[in-house]
Tab-separated table of C-alpha atoms in Angstrom:
chain	number	residue	atom	x	y	z
A	249	MET	CA	119.748	118.710	117.060
A	250	GLY	CA	118.169	115.399	118.073
A	251	LEU	CA	114.763	114.454	119.328
A	252	ASP	CA	112.907	117.236	121.158
A	253	ARG	CA	110.824	115.227	123.618
A	254	GLN	CA	108.952	118.246	124.917
A	255	ALA	CA	107.826	119.041	121.379
A	256	VAL	CA	106.555	115.472	120.985
A	257	PHE	CA	104.693	115.683	124.301
A	258	GLY	CA	103.119	118.985	123.245
A	259	ILE	CA	101.889	117.567	119.942
A	260	ALA	CA	100.648	114.395	121.639
A	261	ASP	CA	98.599	116.484	124.092
A	262	GLN	CA	96.835	118.244	121.215
A	263	ILE	CA	96.218	114.947	119.434
A	264	ARG	CA	94.823	113.388	122.620
A	265	ASP	CA	92.234	116.166	122.891
A	266	ARG	CA	90.727	115.032	119.564
A	267	ALA	CA	91.079	111.260	120.009
A	268	ARG	CA	87.548	110.559	121.235
A	269	GLU	CA	85.978	112.673	118.487
A	270	THR	CA	88.112	110.953	115.839
A	271	ASP	CA	86.938	107.546	117.041
A	272	LEU	CA	83.312	108.513	117.621
A	273	ASN	CA	82.848	110.062	114.190
A	274	GLY	CA	85.022	107.534	112.385
A	275	ARG	CA	86.752	110.209	110.349
A	276	PHE	CA	90.322	110.773	109.251
A	277	PRO	CA	92.093	113.100	111.758
A	278	VAL	CA	92.821	115.900	109.284
A	279	GLU	CA	93.689	118.371	112.046
A	280	ASN	CA	96.193	115.961	113.590
A	281	LEU	CA	97.876	115.345	110.253
A	282	GLU	CA	98.090	119.084	109.640
A	283	LEU	CA	99.706	119.499	113.064
A	284	LEU	CA	102.275	116.827	112.201
A	285	ARG	CA	102.934	118.499	108.846
A	286	ARG	CA	103.569	121.898	110.468
A	287	SER	CA	105.797	120.393	113.146
A	288	GLY	CA	108.198	118.852	110.635
A	289	PHE	CA	107.446	115.387	112.024
A	290	MET	CA	106.520	114.051	108.572
A	291	GLY	CA	110.258	114.181	107.886
A	292	ALA	CA	111.254	112.386	111.088
A	293	LEU	CA	113.221	109.711	109.198
A	294	VAL	CA	114.351	111.993	106.373
A	295	GLY	CA	117.982	113.061	106.580
A	296	LYS	CA	118.927	116.588	107.593
A	297	ALA	CA	120.565	117.115	104.194
A	298	TYR	CA	117.058	117.139	102.721
A	299	GLY	CA	115.542	119.274	105.471
A	300	GLY	CA	114.310	116.378	107.597
A	301	LEU	CA	114.715	115.789	111.322
A	302	GLY	CA	117.129	112.890	110.834
A	303	TRP	CA	115.915	110.949	113.852
A	304	SER	CA	117.387	107.598	114.773
A	305	LEU	CA	115.083	104.581	114.719
A	306	GLY	CA	115.127	104.671	118.514
A	307	ASP	CA	113.941	108.294	118.545
A	308	PHE	CA	111.218	107.435	116.053
A	309	SER	CA	110.089	104.430	118.112
A	310	TRP	CA	109.797	106.556	121.250
A	311	ALA	CA	107.795	109.243	119.418
A	312	ALA	CA	105.491	106.624	117.873
A	313	ARG	CA	104.780	105.253	121.348
A	314	THR	CA	104.005	108.732	122.634
A	315	ILE	CA	101.700	109.663	119.751
A	316	GLY	CA	100.128	106.186	119.762
A	317	ALA	CA	99.278	106.653	123.433
A	318	ALA	CA	97.416	109.847	122.541
A	319	CYS	CA	95.504	108.432	119.555
A	320	MET	CA	96.351	105.080	118.043
A	321	SER	CA	94.755	105.915	114.688
A	322	THR	CA	96.882	109.053	114.344
A	323	GLY	CA	99.977	107.249	115.578
A	324	LEU	CA	99.688	104.533	112.953
A	325	ILE	CA	98.881	106.978	110.146
A	326	TRP	CA	102.042	108.932	110.960
A	327	ALA	CA	104.301	105.963	111.743
A	328	MET	CA	103.379	104.108	108.552
A	329	HIS	CA	104.070	107.254	106.525
A	330	CYS	CA	107.491	107.542	108.170
A	331	GLN	CA	108.249	103.918	107.292
A	332	GLN	CA	107.424	104.642	103.633
A	333	ALA	CA	109.646	107.736	103.693
A	334	ASP	CA	112.499	105.741	105.234
A	335	THR	CA	112.253	103.129	102.476
A	336	ILE	CA	112.433	105.787	99.764
A	337	ALA	CA	115.304	107.591	101.495
A	338	ARG	CA	117.363	104.394	101.710
A	339	LEU	CA	116.500	102.715	98.421
A	340	GLY	CA	115.102	105.304	96.017
A	341	GLU	CA	116.729	106.452	92.792
A	342	PRO	CA	118.644	109.776	93.127
A	343	ARG	CA	116.139	111.580	90.891
A	344	LEU	CA	113.211	110.449	93.045
A	345	ILE	CA	115.032	111.275	96.272
A	346	GLU	CA	115.886	114.813	95.134
A	347	HIS	CA	112.311	115.382	93.983
A	348	LEU	CA	110.501	113.880	96.966
A	349	LEU	CA	112.437	114.003	100.243
A	350	PRO	CA	112.532	117.817	100.603
A	351	ARG	CA	108.768	117.903	100.033
A	352	ILE	CA	108.243	115.263	102.717
A	353	ALA	CA	110.455	117.217	105.117
A	354	ARG	CA	108.387	120.367	104.495
A	355	GLY	CA	105.220	118.454	105.363
A	356	GLN	CA	103.873	118.641	101.819
A	357	VAL	CA	103.626	114.889	101.231
A	358	TYR	CA	101.815	112.249	103.270
A	359	ILE	CA	102.510	108.781	101.815
A	360	ALA	CA	100.045	105.896	101.976
A	361	SER	CA	101.067	102.262	101.616
A	362	VAL	CA	99.333	100.104	98.984
A	363	THR	CA	100.176	96.437	99.605
A	364	THR	CA	96.775	94.731	99.877
A	365	GLU	CA	95.028	93.042	96.954
A	366	PRO	CA	91.841	90.991	96.534
A	367	GLY	CA	92.686	87.327	96.901
A	368	THR	CA	96.133	87.778	98.452
A	369	GLY	CA	95.312	90.012	101.402
A	370	ALA	CA	98.348	91.908	102.644
A	371	ARG	CA	101.041	89.443	101.632
A	372	LEU	CA	103.905	91.871	101.059
A	373	GLN	CA	106.023	89.661	98.825
A	374	SER	CA	103.261	88.779	96.378
A	375	ALA	CA	101.438	90.909	93.800
A	376	GLN	CA	98.757	90.486	91.146
A	377	ALA	CA	98.590	93.831	89.340
A	378	ALA	CA	101.525	94.440	87.008
A	379	LEU	CA	103.639	97.266	85.669
A	380	ILE	CA	103.184	97.726	81.912
A	381	GLU	CA	105.926	99.459	79.911
A	382	LYS	CA	104.847	102.758	78.390
A	383	ASP	CA	107.157	105.170	76.525
A	384	ASP	CA	109.929	105.982	79.037
A	385	GLY	CA	108.037	104.673	82.034
A	386	TYR	CA	105.203	102.425	83.189
A	387	LYS	CA	101.445	102.382	83.599
A	388	PHE	CA	99.367	100.253	85.954
A	389	GLU	CA	95.931	99.545	87.405
A	390	ARG	CA	95.645	98.482	91.025
A	391	HIS	CA	92.790	97.361	93.285
A	392	ALA	CA	93.491	97.583	97.028
A	393	PRO	CA	90.831	96.594	99.612
A	394	VAL	CA	92.603	98.393	102.490
A	395	VAL	CA	94.673	101.584	102.183
A	396	THR	CA	95.317	103.500	105.403
A	397	GLY	CA	94.444	107.156	104.839
A	398	GLY	CA	94.345	106.623	101.090
A	399	MET	CA	91.852	109.343	100.190
A	400	ASN	CA	93.918	111.864	102.160
A	401	ALA	CA	97.338	110.854	100.827
A	402	ASP	CA	99.578	113.017	98.661
A	403	GLY	CA	101.626	110.069	97.426
A	404	PHE	CA	101.524	106.281	97.356
A	405	LEU	CA	104.060	103.473	97.656
A	406	LEU	CA	102.651	100.457	95.806
A	407	THR	CA	103.618	96.825	95.283
A	408	LEU	CA	103.224	95.584	91.687
A	409	ARG	CA	104.490	92.705	89.568
A	410	SER	CA	107.526	93.695	87.538
A	411	HIS	CA	105.791	92.992	84.191
A	412	PRO	CA	102.609	91.261	82.951
A	413	GLU	CA	104.329	87.874	82.453
A	414	ALA	CA	106.083	87.949	85.829
A	415	GLY	CA	105.223	85.530	88.599
A	416	PRO	CA	103.444	86.794	91.742
A	417	GLY	CA	106.737	86.837	93.649
A	418	GLU	CA	108.478	89.139	91.158
A	419	VAL	CA	107.473	92.270	93.046
A	420	ARG	CA	108.499	95.864	92.482
A	421	LEU	CA	107.951	98.808	94.805
A	422	VAL	CA	106.731	101.925	93.000
A	423	TYR	CA	106.180	105.495	94.190
A	424	ALA	CA	103.521	107.710	92.608
A	425	ASP	CA	102.426	111.255	93.388
A	426	ARG	CA	98.688	111.736	93.667
A	427	ASP	CA	98.585	113.958	90.571
A	428	GLN	CA	99.953	111.037	88.518
A	429	LEU	CA	96.973	108.887	89.446
A	430	SER	CA	93.253	108.445	88.991
A	431	ILE	CA	91.786	107.254	92.302
A	432	GLU	CA	88.312	105.925	93.057
A	433	PRO	CA	87.051	104.815	96.481
A	434	ARG	CA	85.722	101.252	96.344
A	435	ALA	CA	84.894	100.356	99.947
A	436	GLN	CA	83.934	102.288	103.058
A	437	TRP	CA	85.767	101.966	106.364
A	438	SER	CA	83.185	101.192	109.053
A	439	THR	CA	85.008	99.120	111.629
A	440	LEU	CA	85.144	98.031	115.247
A	441	GLY	CA	88.304	100.032	115.969
A	442	MET	CA	90.993	102.087	114.250
A	443	ARG	CA	88.080	104.093	112.947
A	444	GLY	CA	90.115	107.233	112.283
A	445	THR	CA	92.515	105.611	109.825
A	446	ALA	CA	89.929	105.782	107.014
A	447	SER	CA	91.448	102.649	105.492
A	448	GLY	CA	88.833	102.082	102.807
A	449	GLY	CA	89.490	100.298	99.540
A	450	LEU	CA	90.715	102.089	96.413
A	451	TYR	CA	91.017	101.573	92.686
A	452	ILE	CA	94.221	103.261	91.495
A	453	GLU	CA	95.277	103.826	87.899
A	454	GLY	CA	98.251	105.835	86.713
A	455	ALA	CA	101.608	106.179	85.026
A	456	VAL	CA	105.105	106.890	86.362
A	457	ASP	CA	108.610	107.314	84.963
A	458	GLN	CA	111.412	104.824	85.488
A	459	SER	CA	112.836	106.619	88.535
A	460	ALA	CA	109.653	105.776	90.456
A	461	VAL	CA	110.670	102.116	90.748
A	462	ILE	CA	112.454	101.545	94.071
A	463	ALA	CA	115.608	99.386	93.865
A	464	GLY	CA	114.306	97.711	90.722
A	465	ASP	CA	117.607	95.916	90.138
A	466	ARG	CA	117.424	94.063	93.463
A	467	ASP	CA	115.462	91.083	94.729
A	468	PHE	CA	112.367	92.394	96.490
A	469	GLY	CA	112.648	89.804	99.255
A	470	GLU	CA	116.062	91.169	100.168
A	471	ILE	CA	114.974	94.787	100.431
A	472	ALA	CA	111.851	93.760	102.332
A	473	ALA	CA	113.938	91.890	104.913
A	474	GLU	CA	116.599	94.607	105.214
A	475	THR	CA	114.505	97.759	105.169
A	476	ILE	CA	110.740	97.467	104.862
A	477	ILE	CA	109.754	94.804	107.394
A	478	PRO	CA	112.038	95.774	110.318
A	479	VAL	CA	110.922	99.415	110.316
A	480	ALA	CA	107.265	98.522	109.697
A	481	HIS	CA	107.208	96.109	112.625
A	482	VAL	CA	108.993	98.607	114.874
A	483	ALA	CA	106.449	101.266	113.865
A	484	TRP	CA	103.433	99.066	114.547
A	485	ALA	CA	104.798	97.657	117.795
A	486	ALA	CA	105.630	101.129	119.102
A	487	CYS	CA	102.130	102.434	118.378
A	488	TRP	CA	100.457	99.386	119.905
A	489	LEU	CA	102.645	99.574	122.990
A	490	GLY	CA	101.925	103.281	123.269
A	491	ALA	CA	98.171	102.680	123.164
A	492	ALA	CA	98.343	99.929	125.785
A	493	SER	CA	100.792	101.666	128.128
A	494	GLY	CA	98.852	104.923	127.804
A	495	ALA	CA	95.674	103.114	128.805
A	496	PHE	CA	97.472	101.510	131.750
A	497	ALA	CA	98.757	104.882	132.938
A	498	GLN	CA	95.193	106.196	132.999
A	499	LEU	CA	93.953	103.074	134.773
A	500	VAL	CA	96.635	103.393	137.464
A	501	ALA	CA	95.847	107.103	137.901
A	502	TRP	CA	92.173	106.231	138.422
A	503	LEU	CA	93.008	103.460	140.889
A	504	ARG	CA	95.214	105.843	142.893
A	505	ASP	CA	92.633	108.633	142.976
A	506	PRO	CA	91.624	109.111	146.644
A	507	GLY	CA	88.237	110.421	145.504
A	508	ARG	CA	87.467	107.345	143.411
A	509	ARG	CA	84.091	105.731	143.953
A	510	GLY	CA	83.757	102.034	143.310
A	511	GLY	CA	86.221	99.811	141.556
A	512	PRO	CA	88.589	97.209	142.951
A	513	ASP	CA	90.380	97.202	146.279
A	514	VAL	CA	93.973	98.093	145.378
A	515	SER	CA	95.248	96.579	148.620
A	516	SER	CA	93.963	93.121	147.691
A	517	ASP	CA	96.336	90.415	146.496
A	518	LEU	CA	94.077	89.680	143.515
A	519	THR	CA	94.126	93.249	142.191
A	520	ARG	CA	97.869	93.551	142.654
A	521	TYR	CA	98.390	90.215	140.920
A	522	GLN	CA	96.272	91.424	137.983
A	523	LEU	CA	98.191	94.702	137.756
A	524	ALA	CA	101.518	92.867	137.841
A	525	GLN	CA	100.342	90.573	135.030
A	526	ILE	CA	99.429	93.589	132.906
A	527	ARG	CA	102.683	95.379	133.633
A	528	ALA	CA	104.715	92.265	132.798
A	529	ARG	CA	103.112	92.072	129.354
A	530	LEU	CA	103.956	95.704	128.658
A	531	GLU	CA	107.512	95.257	129.949
A	532	ALA	CA	108.020	92.236	127.691
A	533	VAL	CA	106.913	94.139	124.595
A	534	GLY	CA	108.909	97.235	125.551
A	535	GLY	CA	112.074	95.230	126.146
A	536	TYR	CA	111.774	93.254	122.925
A	537	LEU	CA	111.032	96.429	120.963
A	538	LYS	CA	114.195	98.077	122.285
A	539	LEU	CA	116.312	95.053	121.383
A	540	ALA	CA	114.812	94.998	117.883
A	541	VAL	CA	115.549	98.698	117.370
A	542	ASP	CA	119.127	98.177	118.560
A	543	LYS	CA	119.520	95.280	116.125
A	544	VAL	CA	118.456	97.415	113.146
A	545	GLU	CA	120.686	100.315	114.122
A	546	SER	CA	123.658	97.988	114.661
A	547	ALA	CA	123.113	96.247	111.309
A	548	ARG	CA	122.922	99.593	109.521
A	549	CYS	CA	126.327	100.510	110.928
A	550	GLU	CA	128.000	97.136	110.397
A	551	ASP	CA	126.329	94.826	107.844
A	552	ILE	CA	122.750	95.413	106.691
A	553	ALA	CA	122.697	92.016	104.963
A	554	THR	CA	122.524	90.283	108.365
A	555	LEU	CA	118.883	91.363	108.560
A	556	ARG	CA	118.157	88.887	105.750
A	557	ASP	CA	119.347	85.934	107.841
A	558	ALA	CA	116.773	83.552	109.322
A	559	PRO	CA	117.416	84.582	112.967
A	560	ALA	CA	116.878	88.274	112.211
A	561	ARG	CA	113.707	87.559	110.254
A	562	ILE	CA	112.449	85.504	113.198
A	563	HIS	CA	113.226	88.376	115.561
A	564	PHE	CA	111.227	90.959	113.591
A	565	ASN	CA	108.331	88.595	113.018
A	566	THR	CA	108.357	87.829	116.737
A	567	LEU	CA	108.273	91.537	117.535
A	568	LYS	CA	105.082	91.917	115.526
A	569	LEU	CA	103.528	88.748	116.966
A	570	LEU	CA	104.341	89.514	120.606
A	571	ALA	CA	103.417	93.185	120.400
A	572	SER	CA	100.092	92.588	118.670
A	573	GLU	CA	98.960	89.836	121.022
A	574	LEU	CA	100.372	90.971	124.363
A	575	THR	CA	99.204	94.590	124.091
A	576	PHE	CA	95.645	93.510	123.310
A	577	ASP	CA	95.801	90.941	126.095
A	578	ALA	CA	97.049	93.603	128.510
A	579	VAL	CA	94.152	95.953	127.742
A	580	ASN	CA	91.694	93.067	127.968
A	581	HIS	CA	92.989	92.427	131.494
A	582	MET	CA	92.688	96.150	132.272
A	583	VAL	CA	88.984	95.945	131.449
A	584	GLU	CA	88.654	93.102	133.971
A	585	VAL	CA	90.355	95.192	136.643
A	586	ALA	CA	88.313	98.325	135.959
A	587	GLY	CA	84.998	96.481	135.798
A	588	MET	CA	81.849	97.088	133.791
A	589	ALA	CA	81.191	100.722	134.748
A	590	VAL	CA	84.676	102.034	133.952
A	591	GLY	CA	86.330	99.415	131.772
A	592	TYR	CA	83.477	98.618	129.399
A	593	THR	CA	81.769	101.940	128.743
A	594	GLU	CA	82.581	104.272	125.858
A	595	ASP	CA	82.188	107.455	127.913
A	596	SER	CA	84.437	106.316	130.759
A	597	GLN	CA	87.128	108.593	132.155
A	598	VAL	CA	89.516	105.711	131.392
A	599	PRO	CA	89.143	105.022	127.630
A	600	LEU	CA	89.781	101.290	127.798
A	601	ALA	CA	86.926	100.430	125.432
A	602	ARG	CA	88.499	102.433	122.600
A	603	SER	CA	91.946	100.969	123.268
A	604	LEU	CA	90.498	97.455	123.306
A	605	ARG	CA	88.713	97.983	119.984
A	606	ASP	CA	91.769	99.593	118.396
A	607	LEU	CA	94.195	96.916	119.548
A	608	ARG	CA	91.934	94.111	118.352
A	609	SER	CA	93.122	95.100	114.871
A	610	ALA	CA	96.785	94.442	115.689
A	611	SER	CA	96.799	90.687	115.095
A	612	LEU	CA	94.746	91.168	111.906
A	613	THR	CA	97.232	93.626	110.409
A	614	HIS	CA	99.292	91.310	108.179
A	615	ALA	CA	97.501	88.411	109.849
A	616	ASN	CA	99.216	86.629	112.701
A	617	ASN	CA	97.912	83.220	111.596
A	618	ARG	CA	100.062	83.458	108.483
A	619	LEU	CA	102.993	85.077	110.287
A	620	TRP	CA	103.135	82.354	112.948
A	621	SER	CA	103.369	79.765	110.167
A	622	ASP	CA	106.074	81.712	108.316
A	623	THR	CA	108.063	82.111	111.522
A	624	GLY	CA	107.781	78.412	112.304
A	625	GLY	CA	109.323	77.660	108.926
A	626	LEU	CA	112.183	80.041	109.664
A	627	ALA	CA	112.713	78.389	113.058
A	628	LEU	CA	113.548	75.148	111.252
A	629	MET	CA	116.312	76.999	109.385
A	630	ASP	CA	118.012	78.368	112.522
A	631	ARG	CA	119.672	75.275	113.961
A	632	LYS	CA	121.643	77.294	116.521
A	633	VAL	CA	118.454	78.870	117.941
A	634	THR	CA	119.944	82.370	117.804
A	635	LEU	CA	117.875	84.433	120.230
A	636	LEU	CA	117.662	88.230	120.196
């Protein structure tokens, strides 16, 4: 049995009902996470052999758009968890997989990602804190200034240096259950948008056995390019597109309402030009997202190593860059169309203000300034200019 779209719509409707409260109170959407646990959606990218839903990446992308349209905070919490689960399912040691995947599929484990560090930001392929050998496993201490949903997580996927003498690029990915850790909150999450993600800073200390290290015999850059980054960028882009397209749907519904008072003249060339500009941005992101998903699914069937090539890395960086900037730009234009009374107020029937605040975070998530530079360097390596 594949994706049940009606089930996704039903869950999204319930999540949407709590979206304003989640944003207004700036609290983690516990009820939404519980709903996703009960639905089995926490195991969306877990194989059916372990009790998961076994969705394709395309199914997952569509669901992330739908949930992101209902509440972007909830969408990103869920989508980022699914990306962590996918990484473990594809790269984890057999002992870890047998222990963890059935629990994820049953909705018992929500995984938070721990990649940020003071001084390095969210640079995935660099780490400061190190694994220290201990008996038949490892111990570690980790400071992370931003951890999405960290205080509500049941497990954590962390980046750490492979040993105390290792360079910052010798990164290992490590899974730890919450009961293996001592966790202290170190920073509150009081932000412009994405207020429901509760992404405050944490101090994490703990110990794990050797099976907790993910693909420890492989170069981290390779597994990041093949598995981590493509799915992460698909997840983010889908949620951002969902938030922007959901806002546009509500704007169009308001503009078409025969009982509407005030607002722009929809028969004017200017308004129609503005709407076309918005729609074109959403179409561009949606089309590029679909091509990126197809590229991952094709590589998984044929040769996963092709995702390490410069053109593929450019494509997935470009997905993140385009999606983060064009979706925010689209909502910014929606505010112009709707005007001050509808587009700029928090209690508007068209929640553009919340979408604008939420999407402002998109270019700051693994900062675009750095990603543009990285992608420019890759462009110099692709002499054939291999477009997606």
